[in-house]
Short mmCIF file of C-alpha atoms in Angstrom, two decimals:
data_model
loop_
_atom_site.label_atom_id
_atom_site.label_comp_id
_atom_site.label_asym_id
_atom_site.label_seq_id
_atom_site.Cartn_x
_atom_site.Cartn_y
_atom_site.Cartn_z
CA MET A 17 0.00 0.00 0.00
CA ALA A 18 1.34 3.42 -0.97
CA SER A 19 2.13 5.96 1.71
CA GLU A 20 0.88 9.53 1.55
CA ARG A 21 4.45 10.76 1.05
CA GLU A 22 4.67 8.88 -2.26
CA ILE A 23 1.62 10.59 -3.76
CA PHE A 24 2.47 13.88 -5.47
CA SER A 25 -1.04 15.35 -5.13
CA LEU A 26 -0.82 14.90 -1.34
CA SER A 27 2.84 15.62 -0.56
CA GLY A 28 4.41 17.34 -3.56
CA PRO A 29 5.15 21.08 -4.05
CA LEU A 30 1.82 21.91 -5.67
CA HIS A 31 2.42 25.59 -4.92
CA LEU A 32 4.96 25.76 -7.78
CA THR A 33 2.37 26.43 -10.46
CA ALA A 34 4.48 29.22 -11.99
CA ILE A 35 8.17 28.33 -11.88
CA ASP A 36 10.74 31.09 -11.73
CA TRP A 37 14.07 29.47 -12.62
CA ARG A 38 15.92 32.45 -11.14
CA ASN A 39 14.36 31.69 -7.76
CA THR A 40 16.70 29.65 -5.53
CA CYS A 41 13.77 28.18 -3.59
CA HIS A 42 12.09 26.98 -6.78
CA ARG A 43 15.29 25.38 -8.05
CA ARG A 44 15.85 23.69 -4.68
CA SER A 45 12.29 22.37 -4.58
CA ILE A 46 12.48 20.93 -8.09
CA ALA A 47 15.86 19.27 -7.48
CA ALA A 48 14.48 17.70 -4.28
CA SER A 49 11.33 16.52 -6.07
CA LEU A 50 13.38 14.78 -8.76
CA VAL A 51 15.34 12.98 -6.04
CA GLN A 52 12.06 11.95 -4.43
CA SER A 53 10.93 10.54 -7.76
CA VAL A 54 13.90 8.13 -7.71
CA TYR A 55 12.80 6.81 -4.31
CA ILE A 56 9.31 6.25 -5.70
CA LEU A 57 10.60 4.67 -8.91
CA GLU A 58 12.21 2.01 -6.72
CA ARG A 59 9.01 1.56 -4.70
CA ASP A 60 7.02 1.26 -7.94
CA ARG A 61 9.45 -1.43 -9.11
CA GLN A 62 9.21 -3.40 -5.88
CA GLN A 63 5.42 -3.29 -5.75
CA ASN A 64 5.02 -3.81 -9.50
CA ARG A 65 3.11 -0.54 -9.91
CA GLN A 66 3.00 0.11 -13.64
CA GLY A 67 1.08 2.30 -16.07
CA PHE A 68 -1.67 4.29 -14.39
CA ASN A 69 -0.81 2.68 -11.05
CA ALA A 70 2.74 4.05 -11.01
CA LEU A 71 3.20 6.89 -8.52
CA ALA A 72 6.56 8.27 -9.65
CA PRO A 73 5.70 10.09 -12.95
CA PRO A 74 3.87 13.10 -11.46
CA TRP A 75 7.03 14.00 -9.53
CA TRP A 76 8.81 14.90 -12.77
CA GLU A 77 5.93 15.57 -15.18
CA PHE A 78 4.63 18.44 -13.03
CA PHE A 79 7.86 20.33 -13.83
CA HIS A 80 7.90 19.36 -17.56
CA PHE A 81 10.63 16.73 -17.25
CA HIS A 82 10.70 13.36 -19.01
CA LEU A 83 12.34 10.24 -17.62
CA ILE A 84 14.92 9.07 -20.17
CA GLN A 85 16.92 6.49 -18.18
CA VAL A 86 16.74 4.62 -14.89
CA LEU A 87 20.01 3.60 -13.20
CA ALA A 88 20.02 0.14 -11.60
CA ASP A 89 22.45 -1.32 -9.08
CA ASN A 90 24.45 -4.24 -10.45
CA GLU A 91 24.16 -6.18 -7.18
CA ASP A 92 20.44 -6.14 -6.37
CA GLN A 93 18.99 -4.53 -9.54
CA SER A 94 17.35 -1.80 -7.45
CA TYR A 95 16.80 1.65 -8.96
CA PHE A 96 19.20 4.11 -7.36
CA GLY A 97 19.24 6.94 -9.87
CA ALA A 98 17.56 8.45 -12.88
CA ILE A 99 18.20 10.87 -15.75
CA TYR A 100 15.56 13.46 -16.59
CA GLU A 101 15.30 15.69 -19.64
CA TYR A 102 13.45 18.99 -19.58
CA LYS A 103 10.90 19.65 -22.30
CA PHE A 104 9.79 23.25 -22.77
CA PRO A 105 6.00 23.61 -22.75
CA ASN A 106 4.73 24.27 -26.27
CA SER A 107 3.49 27.73 -25.29
CA ASN A 108 7.07 28.72 -24.48
CA PHE A 109 8.18 27.95 -28.01
CA HIS A 110 5.31 29.85 -29.59
CA ASN A 111 5.96 32.98 -27.58
CA LYS A 112 9.76 32.98 -27.61
CA THR A 113 11.50 35.77 -29.53
CA MET A 114 15.11 36.11 -30.64
CA ASP A 115 15.61 38.58 -27.76
CA ASP A 116 14.38 35.93 -25.32
CA VAL A 117 16.88 33.42 -26.70
CA HIS A 118 19.70 35.97 -26.46
CA ASN A 119 18.79 36.88 -22.86
CA GLN A 120 18.69 33.21 -21.87
CA ASN A 121 22.11 32.61 -23.35
CA GLN A 122 23.44 35.60 -21.43
CA ASN A 123 22.33 34.19 -18.09
CA LYS A 124 22.24 30.39 -17.96
CA ASN A 125 21.05 30.38 -14.33
CA GLN A 126 17.72 31.79 -15.48
CA ASN A 127 17.08 28.68 -17.55
CA PRO A 128 15.85 25.23 -16.56
CA PRO A 129 18.45 22.49 -16.86
CA LYS A 130 18.33 20.37 -19.99
CA TYR A 131 19.29 17.26 -17.98
CA VAL A 132 19.14 16.34 -14.30
CA ILE A 133 20.88 13.25 -12.89
CA ALA A 134 19.37 12.37 -9.50
CA PHE A 135 20.35 9.79 -6.87
CA ARG A 136 18.29 8.46 -3.98
CA GLY A 137 19.54 7.66 -0.51
CA THR A 138 19.22 4.59 1.71
CA ILE A 139 15.90 2.76 1.86
CA ALA A 140 15.75 0.89 5.15
CA LYS A 141 13.12 -1.60 4.00
CA LYS A 142 13.11 -5.22 2.93
CA GLY A 143 14.53 -5.57 -0.54
CA ASN A 144 16.86 -2.58 -0.17
CA ARG A 145 18.37 -2.49 3.28
CA SER A 146 21.01 -5.16 2.68
CA GLN A 147 22.72 -3.51 -0.29
CA ASP A 148 22.05 0.06 0.88
CA PHE A 149 23.53 -0.59 4.33
CA LYS A 150 26.62 -2.13 2.70
CA LEU A 151 27.09 1.10 0.78
CA ASP A 152 26.57 3.14 3.95
CA LEU A 153 29.48 1.21 5.48
CA ARG A 154 31.58 1.91 2.39
CA LEU A 155 30.78 5.58 2.82
CA ILE A 156 31.90 5.55 6.44
CA ARG A 157 35.17 3.91 5.37
CA ASP A 158 35.70 6.49 2.57
CA ASN A 159 35.38 3.64 0.08
CA LEU A 160 32.20 4.58 -1.79
CA HIS A 161 34.22 5.25 -4.95
CA ASN A 162 34.68 1.49 -5.37
CA CYS A 163 30.96 0.69 -5.66
CA SER A 164 29.04 0.09 -8.90
CA ARG A 165 26.60 2.93 -8.24
CA PHE A 166 29.39 5.47 -8.35
CA HIS A 167 30.90 4.04 -11.52
CA ILE A 168 27.53 3.80 -13.28
CA GLY A 169 26.64 7.35 -12.26
CA LEU A 170 30.01 8.75 -13.29
CA GLN A 171 29.79 7.06 -16.69
CA VAL A 172 26.34 8.45 -17.52
CA VAL A 173 27.38 11.94 -16.41
CA GLN A 174 30.49 11.77 -18.58
CA ASN A 175 28.40 10.64 -21.55
CA ILE A 176 25.95 13.52 -21.17
CA VAL A 177 28.71 16.08 -20.68
CA GLN A 178 30.37 14.97 -23.91
CA ASN A 179 27.30 15.88 -25.94
CA HIS A 180 25.78 18.87 -24.14
CA GLU A 181 26.66 22.18 -22.55
CA VAL A 182 27.88 21.84 -18.96
CA SER A 183 25.57 24.69 -17.94
CA GLU A 184 22.58 22.58 -19.03
CA ILE A 185 23.26 19.75 -16.55
CA TRP A 186 22.40 19.36 -12.86
CA LEU A 187 23.55 16.76 -10.35
CA THR A 188 21.44 16.13 -7.28
CA GLY A 189 21.07 13.55 -4.52
CA HIS A 190 19.86 12.92 -0.99
CA SER A 191 21.73 11.25 1.90
CA LEU A 192 23.73 8.33 0.43
CA GLY A 193 22.73 9.62 -2.99
CA SER A 194 24.16 13.05 -2.23
CA SER A 195 27.48 11.39 -1.38
CA ILE A 196 27.44 9.71 -4.79
CA ALA A 197 26.61 13.03 -6.46
CA LEU A 198 29.39 14.72 -4.45
CA LEU A 199 31.94 12.11 -5.52
CA ILE A 200 30.89 12.43 -9.16
CA GLY A 201 30.97 16.22 -8.96
CA ARG A 202 34.47 16.17 -7.47
CA ASN A 203 35.73 13.82 -10.18
CA MET A 204 34.29 16.05 -12.89
CA VAL A 205 35.94 19.13 -11.37
CA LYS A 206 39.32 17.43 -11.68
CA THR A 207 38.72 17.22 -15.44
CA GLY A 208 37.84 20.91 -15.60
CA ILE A 209 34.03 20.47 -15.57
CA HIS A 210 31.90 22.26 -12.96
CA LEU A 211 28.35 20.96 -12.69
CA GLU A 212 25.55 22.74 -10.88
CA THR A 213 24.95 20.42 -7.94
CA TYR A 214 22.29 20.15 -5.21
CA LEU A 215 23.24 18.01 -2.19
CA PHE A 216 20.50 17.26 0.34
CA ASN A 217 21.45 15.99 3.83
CA PRO A 218 24.90 14.74 2.75
CA PRO A 219 26.46 12.44 5.36
CA PHE A 220 29.46 13.83 7.23
CA THR A 221 31.66 10.86 8.04
CA SER A 222 34.02 12.45 10.55
CA LEU A 223 33.36 13.17 14.24
CA PRO A 224 29.83 14.64 14.70
CA ILE A 225 31.05 17.37 17.04
CA GLU A 226 28.04 19.56 16.25
CA LYS A 227 25.75 17.12 18.12
CA PHE A 228 28.05 16.48 21.11
CA THR A 229 27.19 19.62 23.01
CA GLN A 230 25.34 22.93 22.74
CA ASN A 231 28.28 24.78 24.32
CA GLU A 232 29.82 26.76 21.44
CA LYS A 233 33.13 27.37 23.23
CA LEU A 234 33.52 23.67 23.97
CA LYS A 235 32.69 22.73 20.37
CA HIS A 236 35.22 25.25 19.09
CA GLY A 237 37.85 23.91 21.47
CA ILE A 238 37.24 20.30 20.39
CA ARG A 239 37.47 21.29 16.73
CA ILE A 240 40.71 23.22 17.22
CA THR A 241 42.25 20.24 19.04
CA HIS A 242 41.06 17.85 16.34
CA SER A 243 42.37 20.14 13.56
CA VAL A 244 45.79 20.52 15.18
CA LEU A 245 46.06 16.76 15.75
CA THR A 246 44.91 15.89 12.21
CA SER A 247 47.13 18.54 10.62
CA GLY A 248 50.18 17.42 12.60
CA LEU A 249 49.70 13.74 11.78
CA ALA A 250 49.06 14.50 8.11
CA SER A 251 52.17 16.65 7.82
CA ALA A 252 54.33 14.00 9.47
CA VAL A 253 53.05 11.17 7.28
CA ASN A 254 53.03 13.18 4.05
CA SER A 255 56.57 14.42 4.60
CA CYS A 256 57.69 10.81 4.51
CA LYS A 257 55.58 9.80 1.51
CA SER A 258 55.64 13.03 -0.57
CA LYS A 259 51.87 13.04 -1.08
CA SER A 260 51.08 16.48 0.34
CA ILE A 261 51.65 18.27 -2.98
CA ASN A 262 49.11 16.11 -4.80
CA LYS A 263 46.53 16.63 -2.07
CA SER A 264 47.16 20.37 -2.08
CA GLU A 265 46.69 20.55 -5.84
CA SER A 266 43.50 18.50 -5.61
CA PHE A 267 42.15 20.76 -2.87
CA THR A 268 42.90 23.88 -4.94
CA LEU A 269 41.05 22.42 -7.93
CA LEU A 270 38.02 21.55 -5.80
CA SER A 271 37.97 25.10 -4.41
CA SER A 272 36.77 26.34 -7.80
CA TRP A 273 33.51 24.35 -7.50
CA ILE A 274 30.64 25.65 -5.34
CA PRO A 275 27.73 23.20 -5.00
CA TYR A 276 24.53 23.91 -3.06
CA LEU A 277 24.57 22.10 0.27
CA PHE A 278 21.30 21.63 2.21
CA VAL A 279 21.60 20.64 5.86
CA ASN A 280 19.37 20.41 8.88
CA PRO A 281 21.12 21.04 12.24
CA SER A 282 18.72 18.56 13.88
CA ASP A 283 19.92 15.78 11.58
CA PRO A 284 22.97 14.04 13.12
CA ILE A 285 23.92 12.59 9.72
CA CYS A 286 24.62 15.96 8.08
CA ALA A 287 24.68 18.46 10.99
CA GLU A 288 28.48 18.52 11.24
CA TYR A 289 28.67 20.38 7.93
CA VAL A 290 27.40 23.42 9.84
CA GLY A 291 30.35 23.35 12.24
CA TYR A 292 32.72 22.20 9.49
CA PHE A 293 32.40 25.46 7.54
CA GLU A 294 32.02 27.72 10.56
CA HIS A 295 35.20 26.25 12.05
CA ARG A 296 37.16 26.87 8.84
CA GLU A 297 36.02 30.49 8.99
CA LYS A 298 37.05 30.84 12.64
CA MET A 299 40.45 29.24 12.03
CA ALA A 300 41.12 31.71 9.22
CA ALA A 301 40.05 34.60 11.47
CA ILE A 302 42.59 33.67 14.17
CA GLY A 303 45.41 33.17 11.67
CA LYS A 304 45.30 29.37 11.68
CA GLY A 305 43.81 28.94 8.23
CA GLU A 306 46.58 26.63 6.97
CA ILE A 307 46.02 24.22 9.87
CA GLY A 308 42.32 24.21 9.08
CA ARG A 309 43.08 23.63 5.41
CA ILE A 310 45.33 20.61 6.02
CA ALA A 311 42.91 19.14 8.55
CA THR A 312 40.02 19.55 6.11
CA GLN A 313 41.66 17.60 3.31
CA ASN A 314 42.61 14.68 5.58
CA SER A 315 40.92 12.31 7.99
CA ILE A 316 42.47 10.22 10.75
CA ARG A 317 41.46 7.13 8.76
CA SER A 318 43.20 8.28 5.58
CA ILE A 319 46.31 9.31 7.53
CA ILE A 320 46.58 5.88 9.16
CA GLY A 321 46.06 4.26 5.76
CA ASN A 322 48.87 6.32 4.26
CA ALA A 323 51.15 5.47 7.18
CA ILE A 324 50.75 1.72 6.64
CA GLY A 325 51.12 2.01 2.88
CA LYS A 326 47.44 1.55 2.04
CA ASP A 327 46.06 3.65 -0.80
CA GLN A 328 43.36 5.91 0.61
CA SER A 329 40.84 8.14 -1.12
CA GLU A 330 39.93 11.63 -0.02
CA PRO A 331 37.51 11.94 2.90
CA SER A 332 34.00 11.47 1.49
CA HIS A 333 32.86 14.76 3.05
CA LEU A 334 35.73 16.79 1.54
CA LEU A 335 34.27 20.04 0.22
CA PRO A 336 36.29 23.28 0.30
CA CYS A 337 33.46 25.57 -0.84
CA ALA A 338 29.67 25.55 -0.85
CA TYR A 339 26.50 27.58 -0.74
CA VAL A 340 25.27 26.22 2.60
CA ALA A 341 21.53 26.32 3.23
CA ILE A 342 20.48 25.59 6.81
CA ASN A 343 16.90 24.61 7.54
CA SER A 344 16.08 26.48 10.73
CA SER A 345 12.45 25.29 10.81
CA PRO A 346 11.57 23.05 13.77
CA SER A 347 12.08 19.32 13.12
CA PRO A 348 10.18 17.18 15.66
CA ASP A 349 12.01 13.92 14.90
CA PHE A 350 14.94 12.41 13.01
CA LYS A 351 12.80 11.16 10.13
CA ARG A 352 11.68 14.67 9.25
CA ALA A 353 15.07 16.26 9.97
CA HIS A 354 16.80 13.87 7.57
CA GLY A 355 13.99 13.43 5.03
CA ILE A 356 13.88 14.88 1.53
CA HIS A 357 10.33 16.26 1.94
CA GLN A 358 11.42 19.24 4.05
CA TRP A 359 13.21 20.85 1.12
CA TRP A 360 10.16 21.83 -0.92
CA LYS A 361 7.88 23.10 1.84
CA PRO A 362 6.61 26.61 0.99
CA ASP A 363 7.09 27.88 4.57
CA LEU A 364 10.66 26.58 4.90
CA GLN A 365 12.93 28.84 6.94
CA CYS A 366 16.25 28.58 5.15
CA ASN A 367 19.41 30.58 5.81
CA TYR A 368 21.99 30.69 3.03
CA LYS A 369 25.68 31.47 3.35
CA LEU A 370 28.51 31.21 0.84
CA TYR A 371 31.75 29.66 2.12
CA GLN A 372 34.87 29.87 -0.04
CA PHE A 373 38.25 28.50 1.05
CA ARG A 374 41.38 27.73 -0.92
#
């Protein structure tokens, strides 16, 4: 039986009857809705809901998107992602002038994306939990880049980028899916391609200091201690293995990419991103920016791996820059604090701040 949250007419952003693509809230709501449609595509598959019984289509059709490809996991055949193509309503073509086309080309951010690649997060239900929880463990171990979902997603993104303008493509994901989108986005940056990216409740795999205490001075003290320790260990190990230059170059490249990051401080899975960026800002203000920089691009796990000669990837939460949007609306429980549905509510109280570090 379908839940109310799967039915667009009951839970979707019906208030978006006139979409303004320059409006950040509209763009956020649409990106979140397309992620939600991936969740429902998987539920439709499991419950064999087809044709008129399928619940997923309204989640993209309402915004004039078409589903052009579903991405399936090689292990359990579950749907974990989807590619959507935007189709302009016919009235738009009839009324469009050459001036309109010129103005759209001048400001790409005023246009809808031509393609959106969306990834769902973990589904903790029978039929999904086994494979999804395995991937959650990979994420915690900074090993998500070795899973089939990442490789499938990266390949389809590369294929689309080869044939279309970069400015016409969005990446988006929620929870585990946002980690996949983040990894893909970072890999594309290293090839000189910067995709507009919307990351909802991305897991932060380091210490969740933000949820330890409400005492700001104590949190700041813990973060300074952790940064100094991490920076010192990283410098010692890298000096022996000559890997610091490569990491520094990688970090500088990533600093040119600014995705949209949506976090809820009541969600322990993503809340540390709030302190993560605030701490970098405070470290720079007290003249300790380089310590903060080194600590950011390393984790204790990756340092230990380097020390024992094990090849380690970058920390999965590594992100030098972002437009951080914090949902300050009350969240009565974890399910709502971590859920995708919060991000298209019309009364959402969202505070945005741009963080840029190099």
